[in-house]
Tab-separated table of C-alpha atoms and ligand atoms in Angstrom:
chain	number	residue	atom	x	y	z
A	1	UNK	CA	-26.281	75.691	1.911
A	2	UNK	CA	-29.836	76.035	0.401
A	3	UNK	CA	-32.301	75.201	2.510
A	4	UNK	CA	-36.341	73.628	1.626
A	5	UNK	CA	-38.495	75.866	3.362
A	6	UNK	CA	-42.833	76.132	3.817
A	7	UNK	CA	-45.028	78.229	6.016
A	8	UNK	CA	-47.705	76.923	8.244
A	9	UNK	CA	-50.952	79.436	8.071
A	10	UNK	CA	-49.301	81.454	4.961
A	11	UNK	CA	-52.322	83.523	4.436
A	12	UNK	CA	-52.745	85.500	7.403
A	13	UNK	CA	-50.994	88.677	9.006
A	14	UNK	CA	-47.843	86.519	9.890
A	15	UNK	CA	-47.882	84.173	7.582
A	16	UNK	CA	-47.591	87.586	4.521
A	17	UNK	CA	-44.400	88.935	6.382
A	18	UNK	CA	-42.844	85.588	6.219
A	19	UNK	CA	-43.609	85.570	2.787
A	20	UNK	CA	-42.122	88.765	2.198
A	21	UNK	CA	-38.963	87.980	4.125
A	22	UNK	CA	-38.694	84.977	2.557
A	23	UNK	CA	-38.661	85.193	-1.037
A	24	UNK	CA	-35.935	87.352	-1.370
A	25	UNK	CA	-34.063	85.022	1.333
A	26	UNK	CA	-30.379	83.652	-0.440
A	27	UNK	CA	-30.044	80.421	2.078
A	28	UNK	CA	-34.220	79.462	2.346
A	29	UNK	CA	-36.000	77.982	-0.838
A	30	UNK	CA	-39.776	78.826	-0.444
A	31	UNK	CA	-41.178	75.130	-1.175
A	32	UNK	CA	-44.716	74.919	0.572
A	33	UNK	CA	-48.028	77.104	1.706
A	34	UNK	CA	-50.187	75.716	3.936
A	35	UNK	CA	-53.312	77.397	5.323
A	36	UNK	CA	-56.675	76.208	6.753
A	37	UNK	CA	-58.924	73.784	4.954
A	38	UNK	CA	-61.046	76.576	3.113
A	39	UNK	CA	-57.817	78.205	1.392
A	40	UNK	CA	-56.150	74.594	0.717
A	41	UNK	CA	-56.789	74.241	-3.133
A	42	UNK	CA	-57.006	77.838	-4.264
A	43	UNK	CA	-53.346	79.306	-5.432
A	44	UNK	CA	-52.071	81.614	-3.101
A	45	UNK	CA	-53.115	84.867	-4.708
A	46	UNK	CA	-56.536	83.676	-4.724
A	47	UNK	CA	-56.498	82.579	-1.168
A	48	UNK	CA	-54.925	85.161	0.987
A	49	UNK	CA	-56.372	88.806	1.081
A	50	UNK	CA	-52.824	90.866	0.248
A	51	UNK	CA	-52.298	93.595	2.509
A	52	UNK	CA	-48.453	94.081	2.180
A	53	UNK	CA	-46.974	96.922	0.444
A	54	UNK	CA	-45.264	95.324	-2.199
A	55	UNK	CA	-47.121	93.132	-4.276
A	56	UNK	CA	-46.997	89.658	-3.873
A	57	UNK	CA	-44.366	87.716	-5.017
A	58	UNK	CA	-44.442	86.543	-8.678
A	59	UNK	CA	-43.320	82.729	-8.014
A	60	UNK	CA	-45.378	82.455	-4.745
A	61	UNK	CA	-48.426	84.190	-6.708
A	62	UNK	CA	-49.817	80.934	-8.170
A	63	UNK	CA	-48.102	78.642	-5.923
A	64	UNK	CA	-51.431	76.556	-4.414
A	65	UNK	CA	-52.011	76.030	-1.024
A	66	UNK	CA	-52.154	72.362	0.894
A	67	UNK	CA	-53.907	71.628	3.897
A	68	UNK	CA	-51.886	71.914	7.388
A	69	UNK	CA	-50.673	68.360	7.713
A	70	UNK	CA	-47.652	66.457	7.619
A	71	UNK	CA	-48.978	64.199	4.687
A	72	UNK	CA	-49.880	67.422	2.569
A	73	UNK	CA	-46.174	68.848	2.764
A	74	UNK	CA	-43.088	67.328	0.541
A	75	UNK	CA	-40.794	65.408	2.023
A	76	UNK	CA	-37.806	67.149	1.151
A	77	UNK	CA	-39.266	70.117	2.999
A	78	UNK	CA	-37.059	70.757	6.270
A	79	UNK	CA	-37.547	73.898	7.730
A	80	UNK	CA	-41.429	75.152	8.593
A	81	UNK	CA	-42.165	78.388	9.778
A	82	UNK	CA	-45.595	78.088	12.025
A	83	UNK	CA	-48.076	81.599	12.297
A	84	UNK	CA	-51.447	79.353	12.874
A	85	UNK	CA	-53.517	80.055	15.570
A	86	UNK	CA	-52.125	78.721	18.854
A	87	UNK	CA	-55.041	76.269	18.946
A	88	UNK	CA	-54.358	74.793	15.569
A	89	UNK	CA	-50.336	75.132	16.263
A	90	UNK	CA	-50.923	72.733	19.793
A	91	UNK	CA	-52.522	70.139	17.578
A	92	UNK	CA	-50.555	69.809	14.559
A	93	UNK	CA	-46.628	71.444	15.210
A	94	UNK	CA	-45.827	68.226	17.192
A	95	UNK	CA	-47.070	66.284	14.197
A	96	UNK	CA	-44.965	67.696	11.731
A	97	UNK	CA	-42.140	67.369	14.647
A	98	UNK	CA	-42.800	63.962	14.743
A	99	UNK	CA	-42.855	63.471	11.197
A	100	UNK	CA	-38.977	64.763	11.007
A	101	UNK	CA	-39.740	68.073	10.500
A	102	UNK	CA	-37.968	71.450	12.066
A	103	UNK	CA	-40.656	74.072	12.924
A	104	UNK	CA	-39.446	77.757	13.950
A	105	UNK	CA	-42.778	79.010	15.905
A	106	UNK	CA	-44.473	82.215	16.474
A	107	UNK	CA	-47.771	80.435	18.008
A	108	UNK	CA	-48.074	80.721	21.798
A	109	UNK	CA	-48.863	76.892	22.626
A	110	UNK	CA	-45.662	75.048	24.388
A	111	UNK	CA	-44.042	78.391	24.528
A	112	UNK	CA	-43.234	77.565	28.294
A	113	UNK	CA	-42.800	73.908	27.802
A	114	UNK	CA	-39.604	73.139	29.786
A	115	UNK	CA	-38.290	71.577	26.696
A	116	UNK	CA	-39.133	73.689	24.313
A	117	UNK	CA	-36.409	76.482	23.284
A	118	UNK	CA	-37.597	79.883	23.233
A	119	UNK	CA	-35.522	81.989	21.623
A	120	UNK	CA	-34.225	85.319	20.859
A	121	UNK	CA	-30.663	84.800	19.305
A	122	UNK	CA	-29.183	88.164	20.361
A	123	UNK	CA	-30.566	87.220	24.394
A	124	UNK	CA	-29.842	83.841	24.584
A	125	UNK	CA	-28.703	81.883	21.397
A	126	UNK	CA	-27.800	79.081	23.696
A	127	UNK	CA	-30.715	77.638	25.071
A	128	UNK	CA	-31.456	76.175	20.898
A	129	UNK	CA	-29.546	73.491	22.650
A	130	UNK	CA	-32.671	72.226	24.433
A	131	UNK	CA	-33.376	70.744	21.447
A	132	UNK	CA	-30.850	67.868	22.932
A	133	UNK	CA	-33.255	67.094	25.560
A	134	UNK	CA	-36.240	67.867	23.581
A	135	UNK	CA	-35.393	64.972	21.106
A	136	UNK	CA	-34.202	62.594	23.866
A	137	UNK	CA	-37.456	63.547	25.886
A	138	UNK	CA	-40.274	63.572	22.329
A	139	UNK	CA	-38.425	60.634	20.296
A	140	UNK	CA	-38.849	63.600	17.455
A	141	UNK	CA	-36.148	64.042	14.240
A	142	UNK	CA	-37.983	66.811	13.880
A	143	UNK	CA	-37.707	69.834	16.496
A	144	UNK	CA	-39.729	72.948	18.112
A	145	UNK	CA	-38.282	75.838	18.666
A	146	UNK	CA	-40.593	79.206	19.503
A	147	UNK	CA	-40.090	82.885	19.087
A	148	UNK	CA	-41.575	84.735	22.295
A	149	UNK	CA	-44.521	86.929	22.030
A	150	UNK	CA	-44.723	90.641	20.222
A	151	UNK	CA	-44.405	92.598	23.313
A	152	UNK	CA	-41.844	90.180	25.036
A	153	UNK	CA	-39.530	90.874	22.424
A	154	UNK	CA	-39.683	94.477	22.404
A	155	UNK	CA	-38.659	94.746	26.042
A	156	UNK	CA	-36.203	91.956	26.553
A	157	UNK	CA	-33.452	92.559	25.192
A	158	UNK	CA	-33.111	95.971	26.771
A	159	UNK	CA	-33.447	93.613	30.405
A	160	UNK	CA	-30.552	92.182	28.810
A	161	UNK	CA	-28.853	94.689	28.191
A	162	UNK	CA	-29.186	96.427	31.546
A	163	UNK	CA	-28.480	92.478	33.312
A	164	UNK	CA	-24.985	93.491	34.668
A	165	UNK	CA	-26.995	95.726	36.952
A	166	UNK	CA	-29.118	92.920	38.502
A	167	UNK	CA	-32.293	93.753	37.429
A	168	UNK	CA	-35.006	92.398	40.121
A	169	UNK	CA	-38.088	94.698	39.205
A	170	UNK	CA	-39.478	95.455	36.736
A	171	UNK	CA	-43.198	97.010	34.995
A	172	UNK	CA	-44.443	97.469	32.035
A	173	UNK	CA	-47.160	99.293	30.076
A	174	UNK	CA	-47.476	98.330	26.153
A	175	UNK	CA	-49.309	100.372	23.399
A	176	UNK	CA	-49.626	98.019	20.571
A	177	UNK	CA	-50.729	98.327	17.240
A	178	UNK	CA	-53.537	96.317	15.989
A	179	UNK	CA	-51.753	94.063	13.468
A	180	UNK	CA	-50.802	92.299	16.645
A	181	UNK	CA	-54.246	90.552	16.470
A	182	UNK	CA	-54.173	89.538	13.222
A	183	UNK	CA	-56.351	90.268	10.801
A	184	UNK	CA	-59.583	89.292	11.645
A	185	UNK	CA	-58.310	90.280	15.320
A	186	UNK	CA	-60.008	93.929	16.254
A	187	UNK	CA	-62.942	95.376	14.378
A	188	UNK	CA	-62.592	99.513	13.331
A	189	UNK	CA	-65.898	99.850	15.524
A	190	UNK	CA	-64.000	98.980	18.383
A	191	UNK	CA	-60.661	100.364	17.648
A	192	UNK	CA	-60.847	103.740	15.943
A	193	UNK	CA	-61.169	106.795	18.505
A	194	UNK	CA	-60.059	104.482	20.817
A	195	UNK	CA	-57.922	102.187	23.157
A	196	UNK	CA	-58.444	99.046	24.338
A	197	UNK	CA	-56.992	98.653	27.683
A	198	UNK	CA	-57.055	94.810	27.835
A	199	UNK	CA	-55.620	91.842	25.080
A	200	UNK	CA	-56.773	88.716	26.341
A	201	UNK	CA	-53.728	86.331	28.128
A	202	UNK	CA	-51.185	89.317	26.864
A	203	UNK	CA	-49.903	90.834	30.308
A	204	UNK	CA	-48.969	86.975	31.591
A	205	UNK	CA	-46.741	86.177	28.766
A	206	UNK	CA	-44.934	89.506	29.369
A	207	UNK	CA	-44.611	88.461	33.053
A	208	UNK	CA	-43.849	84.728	31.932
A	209	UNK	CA	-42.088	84.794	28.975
A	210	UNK	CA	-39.492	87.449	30.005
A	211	UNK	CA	-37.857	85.035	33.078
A	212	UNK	CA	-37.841	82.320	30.680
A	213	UNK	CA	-35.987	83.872	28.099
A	214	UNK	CA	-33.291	85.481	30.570
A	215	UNK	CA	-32.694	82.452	32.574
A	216	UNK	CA	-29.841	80.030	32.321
A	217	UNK	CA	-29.537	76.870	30.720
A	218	UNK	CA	-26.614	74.552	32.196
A	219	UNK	CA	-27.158	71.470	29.156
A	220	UNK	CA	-30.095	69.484	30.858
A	221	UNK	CA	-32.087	72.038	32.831
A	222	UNK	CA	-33.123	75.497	32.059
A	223	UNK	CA	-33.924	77.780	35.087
A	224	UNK	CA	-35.962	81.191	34.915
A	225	UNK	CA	-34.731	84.631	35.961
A	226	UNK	CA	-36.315	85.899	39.375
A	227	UNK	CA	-36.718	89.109	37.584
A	228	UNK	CA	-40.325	90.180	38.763
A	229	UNK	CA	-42.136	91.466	36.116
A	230	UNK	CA	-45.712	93.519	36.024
A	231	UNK	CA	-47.633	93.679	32.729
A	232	UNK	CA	-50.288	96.103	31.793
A	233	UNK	CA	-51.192	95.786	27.857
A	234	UNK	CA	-53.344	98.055	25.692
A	235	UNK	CA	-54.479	98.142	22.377
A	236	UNK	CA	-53.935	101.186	20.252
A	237	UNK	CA	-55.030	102.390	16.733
A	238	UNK	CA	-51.619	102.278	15.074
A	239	UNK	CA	-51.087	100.067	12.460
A	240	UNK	CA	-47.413	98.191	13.339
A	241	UNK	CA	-44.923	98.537	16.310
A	242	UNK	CA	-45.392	98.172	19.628
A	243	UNK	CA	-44.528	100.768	21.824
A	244	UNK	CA	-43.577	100.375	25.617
A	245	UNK	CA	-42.904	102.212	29.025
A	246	UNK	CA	-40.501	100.478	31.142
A	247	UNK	CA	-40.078	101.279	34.659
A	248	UNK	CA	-36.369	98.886	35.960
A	249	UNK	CA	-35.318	98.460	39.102
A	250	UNK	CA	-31.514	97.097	39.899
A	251	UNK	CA	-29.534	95.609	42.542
A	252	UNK	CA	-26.907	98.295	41.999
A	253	UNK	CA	-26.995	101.610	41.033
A	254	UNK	CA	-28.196	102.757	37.580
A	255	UNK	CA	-28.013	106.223	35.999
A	256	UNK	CA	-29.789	107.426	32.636
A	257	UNK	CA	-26.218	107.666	30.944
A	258	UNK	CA	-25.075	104.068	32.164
A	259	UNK	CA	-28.100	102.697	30.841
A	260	UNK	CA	-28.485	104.079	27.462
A	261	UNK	CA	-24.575	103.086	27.154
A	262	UNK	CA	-25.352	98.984	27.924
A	263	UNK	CA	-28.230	99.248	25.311
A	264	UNK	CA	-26.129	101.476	22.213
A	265	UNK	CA	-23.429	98.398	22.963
A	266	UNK	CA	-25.274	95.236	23.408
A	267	UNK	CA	-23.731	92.901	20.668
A	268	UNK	CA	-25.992	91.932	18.000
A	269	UNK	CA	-25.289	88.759	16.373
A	270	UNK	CA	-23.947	87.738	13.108
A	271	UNK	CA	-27.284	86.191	11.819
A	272	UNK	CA	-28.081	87.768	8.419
A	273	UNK	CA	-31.364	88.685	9.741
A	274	UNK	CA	-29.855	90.015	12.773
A	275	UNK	CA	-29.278	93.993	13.008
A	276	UNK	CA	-26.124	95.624	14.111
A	277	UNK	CA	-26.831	97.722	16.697
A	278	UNK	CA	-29.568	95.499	17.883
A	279	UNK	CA	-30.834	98.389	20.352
A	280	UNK	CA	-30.850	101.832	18.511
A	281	UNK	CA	-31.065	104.734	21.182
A	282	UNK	CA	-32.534	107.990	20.972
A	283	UNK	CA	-31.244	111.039	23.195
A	284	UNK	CA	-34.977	112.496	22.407
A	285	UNK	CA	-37.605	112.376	24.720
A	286	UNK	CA	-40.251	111.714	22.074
A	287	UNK	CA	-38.571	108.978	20.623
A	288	UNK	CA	-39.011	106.125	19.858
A	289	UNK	CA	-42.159	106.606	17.742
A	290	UNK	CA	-43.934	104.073	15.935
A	291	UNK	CA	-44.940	105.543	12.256
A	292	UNK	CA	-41.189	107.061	12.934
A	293	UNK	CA	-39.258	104.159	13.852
A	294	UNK	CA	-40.495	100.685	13.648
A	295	UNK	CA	-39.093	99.991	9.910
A	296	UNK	CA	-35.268	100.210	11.942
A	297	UNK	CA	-33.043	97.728	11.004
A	298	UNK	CA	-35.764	97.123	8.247
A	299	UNK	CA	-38.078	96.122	11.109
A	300	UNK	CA	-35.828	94.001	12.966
A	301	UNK	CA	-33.898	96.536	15.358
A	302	UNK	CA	-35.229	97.838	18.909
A	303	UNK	CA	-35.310	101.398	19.815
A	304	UNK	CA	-35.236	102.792	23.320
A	305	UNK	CA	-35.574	106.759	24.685
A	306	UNK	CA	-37.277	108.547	27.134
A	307	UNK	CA	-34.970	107.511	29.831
A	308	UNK	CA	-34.830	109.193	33.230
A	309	UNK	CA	-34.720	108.063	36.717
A	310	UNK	CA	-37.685	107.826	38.488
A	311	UNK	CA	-38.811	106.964	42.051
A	312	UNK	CA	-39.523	103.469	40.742
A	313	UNK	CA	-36.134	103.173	39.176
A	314	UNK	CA	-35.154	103.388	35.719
A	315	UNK	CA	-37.676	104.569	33.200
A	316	UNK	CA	-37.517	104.330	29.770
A	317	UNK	CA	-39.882	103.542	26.573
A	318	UNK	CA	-38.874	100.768	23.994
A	319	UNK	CA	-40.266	99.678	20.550
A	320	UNK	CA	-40.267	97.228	18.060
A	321	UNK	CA	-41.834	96.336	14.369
A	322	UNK	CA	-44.735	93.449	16.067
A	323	UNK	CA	-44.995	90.898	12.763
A	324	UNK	CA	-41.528	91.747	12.083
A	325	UNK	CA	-38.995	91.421	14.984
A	326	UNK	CA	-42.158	90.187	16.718
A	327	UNK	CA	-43.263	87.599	14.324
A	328	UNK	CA	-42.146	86.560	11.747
A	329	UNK	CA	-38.584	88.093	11.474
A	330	UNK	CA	-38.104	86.642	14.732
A	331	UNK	CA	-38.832	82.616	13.209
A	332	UNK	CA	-36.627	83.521	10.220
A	333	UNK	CA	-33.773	84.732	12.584
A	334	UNK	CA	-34.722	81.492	14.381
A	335	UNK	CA	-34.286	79.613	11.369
A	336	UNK	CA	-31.122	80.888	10.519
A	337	UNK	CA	-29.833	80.269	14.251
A	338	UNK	CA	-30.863	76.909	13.711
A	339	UNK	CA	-28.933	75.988	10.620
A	340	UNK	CA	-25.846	77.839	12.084
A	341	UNK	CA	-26.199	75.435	14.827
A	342	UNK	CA	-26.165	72.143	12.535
A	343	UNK	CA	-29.867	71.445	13.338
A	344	UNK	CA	-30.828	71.030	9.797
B	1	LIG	P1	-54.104	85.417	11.230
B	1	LIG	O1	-53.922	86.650	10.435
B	1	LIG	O2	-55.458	85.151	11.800
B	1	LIG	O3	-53.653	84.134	10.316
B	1	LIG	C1	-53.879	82.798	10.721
B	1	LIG	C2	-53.350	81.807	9.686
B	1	LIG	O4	-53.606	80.467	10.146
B	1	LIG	C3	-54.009	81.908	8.307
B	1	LIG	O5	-53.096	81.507	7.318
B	1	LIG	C4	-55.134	80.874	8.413
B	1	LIG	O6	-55.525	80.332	7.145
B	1	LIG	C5	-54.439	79.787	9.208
B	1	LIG	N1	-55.422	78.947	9.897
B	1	LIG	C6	-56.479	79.344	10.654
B	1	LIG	N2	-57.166	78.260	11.107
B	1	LIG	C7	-56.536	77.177	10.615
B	1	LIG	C8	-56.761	75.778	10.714
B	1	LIG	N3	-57.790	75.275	11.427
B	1	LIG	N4	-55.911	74.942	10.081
B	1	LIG	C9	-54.866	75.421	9.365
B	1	LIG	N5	-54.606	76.731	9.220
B	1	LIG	C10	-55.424	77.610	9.847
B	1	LIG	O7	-53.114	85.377	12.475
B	1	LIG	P2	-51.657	86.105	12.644
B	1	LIG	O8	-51.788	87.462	13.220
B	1	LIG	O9	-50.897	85.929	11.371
B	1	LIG	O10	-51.022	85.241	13.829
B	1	LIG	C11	-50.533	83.925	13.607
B	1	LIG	C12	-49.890	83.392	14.885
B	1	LIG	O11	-48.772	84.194	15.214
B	1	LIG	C13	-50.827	83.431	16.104
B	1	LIG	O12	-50.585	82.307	16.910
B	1	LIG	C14	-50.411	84.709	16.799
B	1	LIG	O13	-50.701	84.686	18.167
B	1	LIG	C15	-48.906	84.713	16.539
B	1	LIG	N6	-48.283	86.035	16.593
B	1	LIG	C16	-48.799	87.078	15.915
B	1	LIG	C17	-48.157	88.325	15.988
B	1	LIG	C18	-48.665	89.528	15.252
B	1	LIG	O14	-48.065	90.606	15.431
B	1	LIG	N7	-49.709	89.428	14.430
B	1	LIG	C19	-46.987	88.461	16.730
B	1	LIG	C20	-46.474	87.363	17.384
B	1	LIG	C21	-47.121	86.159	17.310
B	1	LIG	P3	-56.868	80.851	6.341
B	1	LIG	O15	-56.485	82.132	5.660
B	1	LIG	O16	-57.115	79.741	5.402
B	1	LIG	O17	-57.935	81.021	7.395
């Protein structure tokens, strides 16, 4: 099954990794571009500022770009990928929801919505199924589903993994790399020979985000974990991948070689985007790295090392790829959750 695909806000940081991940995609069709209204016109190549690697695509090159709105995108369109700015995303995703269309998020508006799925396939595939409620609730063909934030998904799933433990505590420190803001997001005045020991909103989606994605979802109601979790984010001058220090606590006992067992065995999940192992772990105490190890899994895996017990239980540091696994990986492996599970 081929499947009509566009992105919402294809110019920016985001918006250029979906690009790249979905060109070369076998079961997606690239099929629209939509950016703000002073790109919407010019062909892509003239509108968005390539920073990738690789150059940009040669049949998305001189594709042109519409406006963001339902009446600028082709019907037979069914699958949107969303990077805009959550401001723009809270005013026109339900549109294009209520206009039939399915939109895998990365924008932080309705994230906690109690009808809104948000999803990590490998942690908890199951709660797409909100979208039962969702539509019953909305009136929508369409659908919303949302990937979590960066820095939530580079520390979840190894909560998950360490869940048969009962894990009631838990803080957090981030270092994360500046593509996280986007592109327009920190200027080199502020950033180089520096650190930035405050992003805006960041620590309470950690704290937020986290019980939402690890909670339980019976068919009609969706409760949180009572994990407690303490954020403390900082801004670094690396360019991708988010690193982490993790401090766990558990209900039962939990030693360094226990731990780093659960996390080399958590199941990934057969998603194409998906990696197998989902949590790669490191016996080094300098590792994970970010230059060294955020293109894993070609950006999609986590890694974890540095473990050791400590006073406030379990420590360990965690990282992942931030507009890959935390962007816009994470809304294709959304996507491809989604068609597995007839939505489309
Ligand atoms: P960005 O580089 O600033 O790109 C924003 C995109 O939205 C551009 O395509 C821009 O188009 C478009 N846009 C801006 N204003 C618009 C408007 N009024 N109407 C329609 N389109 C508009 O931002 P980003 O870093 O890619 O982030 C995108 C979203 O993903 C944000 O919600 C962010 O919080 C989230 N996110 C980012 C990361 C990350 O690591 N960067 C990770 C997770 C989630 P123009 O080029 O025409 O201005």
């Amino acid at each position: 099954m081929v499947v009509r695909v566009g992105v919402l806000g294809a110019t920016g940081a985001v918006g250029q990794r979906l690009i790249e991940l979905l060109d070369p995609h076998p079961e997606f069709e690239l099929a629209a571009l939509t950016a703000s209204e002073s790109s919407a016109g010019k062909t892509y190549r003239e509108a968005a500022k390539w920073r990738a690697e690789s150059p940009i695509p040669a049949d998305v090159a001189d594709v042109t770009v519409t406006e963001t709105d339902p009446g600028a995108v082709a019907n037979d369109v069914d699958l949107l990928f969303s990077s805009l700015p959550s401001s723009v995303g809270a005013a026109v995703e339900p549109a294009f929801c209520e206009a039939g269309y399915v939109v895998s998020s990365n924008s932080s508006n309705e994230r906690m919505a109690p009808d809104v799925p948000l999803v990590i396939p490998e942690v908890n595939a199951e709660h797409v199924d909100l979208l039962e409620v969702q539509r019953d609730e909305r009136g929508w063909d369409g659908a919303l589903v949302k990937n979590p934030n960066c820095s939530t998904i580079t520390f979840v799933p190894t909560l998950a993994a360490l869940e048969a433990f009962g894990i009631e505590r838990v803080h957090v420190a981030t270092l994360q790399a500046v593509s996280g803001a986007g592109y327009d997001g920190v200027t080199s005045m502020e950033i180089i020979d520096n650190a930035l020991p405050h992003i805006g909103g960041e620590a309470e989606k950690l704290e937020t985000e986290s019980r939402k994605l690890l909670g339980t979802f019976d068919g009609a109601t969706l409760d949180h974990h009572d994990v407690e979790v303490a954020a403390s984010c900082n801004r670094i001058p690396t360019l991708d991948g988010h690193l982490e220090n993790v401090w766990v606590e558990t209900a039962t006992d939990l030693d360094v070689e226990q731990a780093k067992t659960a996390m080399a065995e958590y199941p990934s999940i057969g998603l194409r985007s998906s990696p197998d192992p989902l949590i790669e772990v490191f016996d080094e105490p300098d590792r994970p790295q970010p230059r060294l190890d955020r293109d894993l899994g070609d950006g999609m895996a986590v890694s974890a090392g540095g473990f050791r017990e400590s006073r406030f239980g379990l420590q360990y540091n965690c990282l992942a790829h931030n507009t890959i696994r935390g962007a816009a990986g994470a809304s294709v492996l959304n996507g491809e959750l989604l068609v597995e599970n007839g939505y489309l």
